[in-house]
């Protein structure tokens, strides 16, 4: 980055502790002198679709760090935020750019936010320095992806687009939270592990699993795993 103005960002994630951690890590790293360093200003944060849209339109940041699974909106999480902010510009007149930052590495999540207009997608395994670099690149207009996710995007906009559309149609039956639970259960997580991972109660996990099985017309978690594997969602 050669622009002396700070890159203004908004952090959108439904977990307050995660937002706090990202804010602290990025602020600390951005303040450390290093080659190619640029100024960074955290303009705001949000934990739902509606609050994200409000703060983005108010603050007009350069880059939005966006989780793909968020409460509110039309049930499509981060993709809803991007669509509802369509046309929003920064104070300098450039388009607000979105960088998805999610625990999910599932093809349908990557493709949904890229189709909505995100400029990149990285997973939460990324370290702070890599994330800061990704923010700078997205602010410059580049596209940034975690290495194994780039293939999903190439497939989605190539020969596999029809297949992905079919998967999306089935997944549209599930809410964002149900998709998270479905993916973890299909990967073999126990109810207590899912509850701990998603910061919800075991009872809530049980309710979501019952709803997922009903909506997908499946009868057991074994069938759910087979369903997810057959659609390359794990």
CSV table of C-alpha atoms in Angstrom, one decimal:
chain,number,residue,atom,x,y,z
A,1,UNK,CA,0.0,0.0,0.0
A,2,UNK,CA,1.4,3.4,-1.0
A,3,UNK,CA,-1.7,5.5,0.1
A,4,UNK,CA,-0.8,7.4,3.3
A,5,UNK,CA,-4.4,7.1,4.5
A,6,UNK,CA,-5.2,4.3,6.9
A,7,UNK,CA,-7.2,1.4,5.7
A,8,UNK,CA,-10.5,1.5,7.6
A,9,UNK,CA,-12.0,-1.8,8.4
A,10,UNK,CA,-15.2,-3.2,10.0
A,11,UNK,CA,-15.1,-6.6,11.7
A,12,UNK,CA,-18.3,-8.6,11.4
A,13,UNK,CA,-18.7,-11.8,13.4
A,14,UNK,CA,-21.4,-13.1,15.7
A,15,UNK,CA,-18.9,-14.1,18.4
A,16,UNK,CA,-17.8,-11.1,20.5
A,17,UNK,CA,-14.7,-12.7,21.8
A,18,UNK,CA,-13.5,-13.5,18.3
A,19,UNK,CA,-14.1,-9.8,17.2
A,20,UNK,CA,-12.1,-8.7,20.3
A,21,UNK,CA,-9.3,-11.0,19.5
A,22,UNK,CA,-9.1,-9.9,15.8
A,23,UNK,CA,-9.2,-6.3,16.8
A,24,UNK,CA,-6.3,-6.7,19.3
A,25,UNK,CA,-4.1,-8.8,17.0
A,26,UNK,CA,-4.5,-6.5,14.0
A,27,UNK,CA,-4.1,-3.3,16.0
A,28,UNK,CA,-0.9,-4.6,17.6
A,29,UNK,CA,0.6,-5.8,14.4
A,30,UNK,CA,-0.3,-2.7,12.4
A,31,UNK,CA,1.5,-0.6,15.1
A,32,UNK,CA,4.7,-2.6,14.7
A,33,UNK,CA,7.2,-1.1,12.3
A,34,UNK,CA,8.0,-3.4,9.4
A,35,UNK,CA,8.6,-3.4,5.6
A,36,UNK,CA,5.5,-2.6,3.6
A,37,UNK,CA,3.6,-1.6,6.7
A,38,UNK,CA,0.4,0.5,6.3
A,39,UNK,CA,-1.8,2.3,8.8
A,40,UNK,CA,-5.0,0.5,9.9
A,41,UNK,CA,-8.1,1.9,11.5
A,42,UNK,CA,-10.8,-0.3,13.0
A,43,UNK,CA,-13.9,1.7,12.3
A,44,UNK,CA,-16.5,-0.6,13.9
A,45,UNK,CA,-17.8,-4.0,14.4
A,46,UNK,CA,-21.0,-5.9,14.3
A,47,UNK,CA,-22.5,-9.3,15.2
A,48,UNK,CA,-25.6,-9.7,12.9
A,49,UNK,CA,-26.7,-9.0,9.4
A,50,UNK,CA,-28.7,-5.9,10.4
A,51,UNK,CA,-26.1,-4.3,12.6
A,52,UNK,CA,-23.4,-5.0,10.0
A,53,UNK,CA,-25.3,-3.3,7.3
A,54,UNK,CA,-25.9,-0.3,9.6
A,55,UNK,CA,-22.3,0.1,10.6
A,56,UNK,CA,-21.0,-0.4,7.1
A,57,UNK,CA,-23.3,2.3,5.6
A,58,UNK,CA,-22.5,4.6,8.5
A,59,UNK,CA,-18.7,4.1,8.6
A,60,UNK,CA,-18.0,3.5,4.8
A,61,UNK,CA,-14.9,1.3,5.5
A,62,UNK,CA,-12.4,0.3,2.9
A,63,UNK,CA,-12.6,-3.4,3.8
A,64,UNK,CA,-15.1,-5.5,5.8
A,65,UNK,CA,-13.9,-8.7,7.5
A,66,UNK,CA,-17.0,-10.8,7.2
A,67,UNK,CA,-18.1,-14.1,8.7
A,68,UNK,CA,-20.3,-16.1,6.4
A,69,UNK,CA,-22.6,-17.4,9.1
A,70,UNK,CA,-24.5,-14.6,10.8
A,71,UNK,CA,-27.9,-14.3,12.5
A,72,UNK,CA,-30.6,-12.1,10.9
A,73,UNK,CA,-31.3,-11.0,7.3
A,74,UNK,CA,-32.8,-13.5,4.9
A,75,UNK,CA,-30.9,-16.4,6.4
A,76,UNK,CA,-27.9,-16.2,4.1
A,77,UNK,CA,-25.5,-14.6,6.6
A,78,UNK,CA,-22.5,-12.8,5.1
A,79,UNK,CA,-24.0,-13.0,1.6
A,80,UNK,CA,-27.0,-11.0,2.8
A,81,UNK,CA,-24.7,-8.3,4.2
A,82,UNK,CA,-22.9,-7.9,0.9
A,83,UNK,CA,-26.2,-7.8,-1.1
A,84,UNK,CA,-27.8,-5.3,1.3
A,85,UNK,CA,-24.7,-3.1,1.1
A,86,UNK,CA,-24.6,-3.2,-2.7
A,87,UNK,CA,-23.4,0.2,-4.0
A,88,UNK,CA,-22.0,1.4,-0.7
A,89,UNK,CA,-18.8,3.4,-1.2
A,90,UNK,CA,-15.9,4.5,1.0
A,91,UNK,CA,-15.4,8.2,1.8
A,92,UNK,CA,-13.0,8.3,-1.0
A,93,UNK,CA,-15.6,7.1,-3.5
A,94,UNK,CA,-14.2,3.5,-4.0
A,95,UNK,CA,-16.5,0.5,-3.5
A,96,UNK,CA,-16.5,-1.1,0.0
A,97,UNK,CA,-14.7,-4.4,-0.4
A,98,UNK,CA,-15.5,-7.6,1.5
A,99,UNK,CA,-13.1,-10.2,2.7
A,100,UNK,CA,-14.8,-13.3,4.1
A,101,UNK,CA,-13.1,-14.6,7.3
A,102,UNK,CA,-14.7,-17.9,8.4
A,103,UNK,CA,-14.1,-21.1,10.2
A,104,UNK,CA,-15.9,-22.8,7.3
A,105,UNK,CA,-14.0,-24.1,4.3
A,106,UNK,CA,-17.1,-25.6,2.7
A,107,UNK,CA,-17.5,-25.1,-1.1
A,108,UNK,CA,-21.1,-23.7,-0.8
A,109,UNK,CA,-20.1,-21.1,1.7
A,110,UNK,CA,-17.1,-19.9,-0.3
A,111,UNK,CA,-19.2,-19.7,-3.5
A,112,UNK,CA,-22.2,-18.0,-1.9
A,113,UNK,CA,-20.2,-15.0,-0.7
A,114,UNK,CA,-18.1,-14.7,-3.8
A,115,UNK,CA,-21.2,-14.7,-6.0
A,116,UNK,CA,-22.6,-12.0,-3.7
A,117,UNK,CA,-19.5,-9.9,-4.4
A,118,UNK,CA,-16.8,-10.7,-1.8
A,119,UNK,CA,-13.2,-10.1,-3.0
A,120,UNK,CA,-11.7,-12.9,-1.1
A,121,UNK,CA,-12.2,-15.7,1.4
A,122,UNK,CA,-9.7,-16.9,4.1
A,123,UNK,CA,-10.3,-19.3,6.9
A,124,UNK,CA,-9.7,-18.6,10.6
A,125,UNK,CA,-6.6,-20.7,10.6
A,126,UNK,CA,-4.9,-17.7,9.1
A,127,UNK,CA,-2.4,-15.9,11.3
A,128,UNK,CA,-2.5,-12.2,12.1
A,129,UNK,CA,0.3,-11.2,9.7
A,130,UNK,CA,-1.2,-13.1,6.8
A,131,UNK,CA,-4.6,-11.5,7.5
A,132,UNK,CA,-3.2,-8.1,7.6
A,133,UNK,CA,-1.5,-8.7,4.2
A,134,UNK,CA,-4.8,-10.0,2.8
A,135,UNK,CA,-6.6,-6.9,4.0
A,136,UNK,CA,-4.0,-4.7,2.2
A,137,UNK,CA,-4.4,-6.7,-1.0
A,138,UNK,CA,-8.2,-6.6,-0.9
A,139,UNK,CA,-8.1,-2.8,-0.3
A,140,UNK,CA,-6.0,-2.5,-3.4
A,141,UNK,CA,-8.6,-4.4,-5.4
A,142,UNK,CA,-6.9,-7.8,-5.5
A,143,UNK,CA,-8.7,-11.1,-4.9
A,144,UNK,CA,-7.4,-13.2,-2.0
A,145,UNK,CA,-8.1,-16.8,-1.2
A,146,UNK,CA,-6.7,-19.4,1.2
A,147,UNK,CA,-4.9,-21.8,-1.2
A,148,UNK,CA,-7.3,-24.8,-1.1
A,149,UNK,CA,-10.3,-22.6,-1.6
A,150,UNK,CA,-9.4,-21.1,-4.9
A,151,UNK,CA,-10.3,-24.4,-6.6
A,152,UNK,CA,-13.9,-24.0,-5.3
A,153,UNK,CA,-14.2,-20.7,-7.0
A,154,UNK,CA,-12.8,-21.9,-10.3
A,155,UNK,CA,-15.1,-24.9,-10.3
A,156,UNK,CA,-18.1,-22.8,-9.4
A,157,UNK,CA,-17.7,-20.4,-12.3
A,158,UNK,CA,-16.7,-23.2,-14.7
A,159,UNK,CA,-18.0,-26.7,-15.5
A,160,UNK,CA,-19.2,-27.4,-11.9
A,161,UNK,CA,-21.6,-24.4,-11.7
A,162,UNK,CA,-24.7,-26.5,-12.3
A,163,UNK,CA,-23.7,-29.0,-9.6
A,164,UNK,CA,-23.1,-26.2,-7.1
A,165,UNK,CA,-26.5,-24.6,-7.9
A,166,UNK,CA,-28.1,-28.0,-7.1
A,167,UNK,CA,-26.3,-28.2,-3.7
A,168,UNK,CA,-27.3,-24.6,-2.9
A,169,UNK,CA,-31.0,-25.4,-3.5
A,170,UNK,CA,-30.9,-28.2,-1.0
A,171,UNK,CA,-28.9,-26.1,1.6
A,172,UNK,CA,-31.4,-23.2,1.2
A,173,UNK,CA,-33.7,-25.3,3.3
A,174,UNK,CA,-31.4,-24.9,6.3
A,175,UNK,CA,-30.7,-21.8,8.3
A,176,UNK,CA,-27.1,-20.6,8.7
A,177,UNK,CA,-26.8,-22.1,12.2
A,178,UNK,CA,-28.3,-25.4,11.0
A,179,UNK,CA,-25.7,-25.6,8.3
A,180,UNK,CA,-22.9,-25.1,10.9
A,181,UNK,CA,-24.4,-27.9,13.1
A,182,UNK,CA,-25.0,-30.2,10.1
A,183,UNK,CA,-21.4,-29.9,9.0
A,184,UNK,CA,-19.9,-30.6,12.4
A,185,UNK,CA,-22.2,-33.5,13.1
A,186,UNK,CA,-21.5,-35.0,9.7
A,187,UNK,CA,-17.8,-34.7,10.5
A,188,UNK,CA,-18.3,-36.9,13.6
A,189,UNK,CA,-18.5,-34.3,16.3
A,190,UNK,CA,-20.5,-35.3,19.4
A,191,UNK,CA,-23.3,-33.0,20.6
A,192,UNK,CA,-21.2,-31.7,23.5
A,193,UNK,CA,-18.3,-30.9,21.1
A,194,UNK,CA,-20.7,-29.1,18.7
A,195,UNK,CA,-22.1,-27.1,21.6
A,196,UNK,CA,-18.6,-26.0,22.8
A,197,UNK,CA,-17.5,-25.2,19.2
A,198,UNK,CA,-20.5,-23.0,18.5
A,199,UNK,CA,-21.1,-21.6,22.0
A,200,UNK,CA,-24.6,-23.0,22.3
A,201,UNK,CA,-26.3,-25.5,24.6
A,202,UNK,CA,-26.5,-29.2,24.0
A,203,UNK,CA,-30.2,-28.9,24.0
A,204,UNK,CA,-30.0,-26.3,21.2
A,205,UNK,CA,-27.7,-28.7,19.2
A,206,UNK,CA,-30.3,-31.5,19.6
A,207,UNK,CA,-33.0,-29.2,18.3
A,208,UNK,CA,-31.0,-28.1,15.3
A,209,UNK,CA,-30.0,-31.7,14.4
A,210,UNK,CA,-33.7,-32.8,14.5
A,211,UNK,CA,-34.6,-29.8,12.3
A,212,UNK,CA,-31.8,-30.6,9.8
A,213,UNK,CA,-32.8,-34.3,9.6
A,214,UNK,CA,-36.4,-33.3,9.0
A,215,UNK,CA,-35.7,-30.7,6.3
A,216,UNK,CA,-33.3,-33.0,4.4
A,217,UNK,CA,-35.6,-36.0,4.9
A,218,UNK,CA,-32.9,-38.1,6.6
A,219,UNK,CA,-33.4,-40.4,9.6
A,220,UNK,CA,-30.0,-40.6,11.3
A,221,UNK,CA,-26.6,-38.9,11.6
A,222,UNK,CA,-25.1,-41.7,9.6
A,223,UNK,CA,-27.3,-40.8,6.7
A,224,UNK,CA,-26.5,-37.1,7.3
A,225,UNK,CA,-22.7,-37.9,7.0
A,226,UNK,CA,-23.3,-39.9,3.8
A,227,UNK,CA,-25.4,-37.0,2.4
A,228,UNK,CA,-22.7,-34.4,3.2
A,229,UNK,CA,-19.9,-36.6,1.8
A,230,UNK,CA,-21.8,-37.2,-1.4
A,231,UNK,CA,-22.1,-33.5,-1.9
A,232,UNK,CA,-18.4,-32.8,-1.0
A,233,UNK,CA,-19.5,-30.6,2.0
A,234,UNK,CA,-17.0,-31.9,4.5
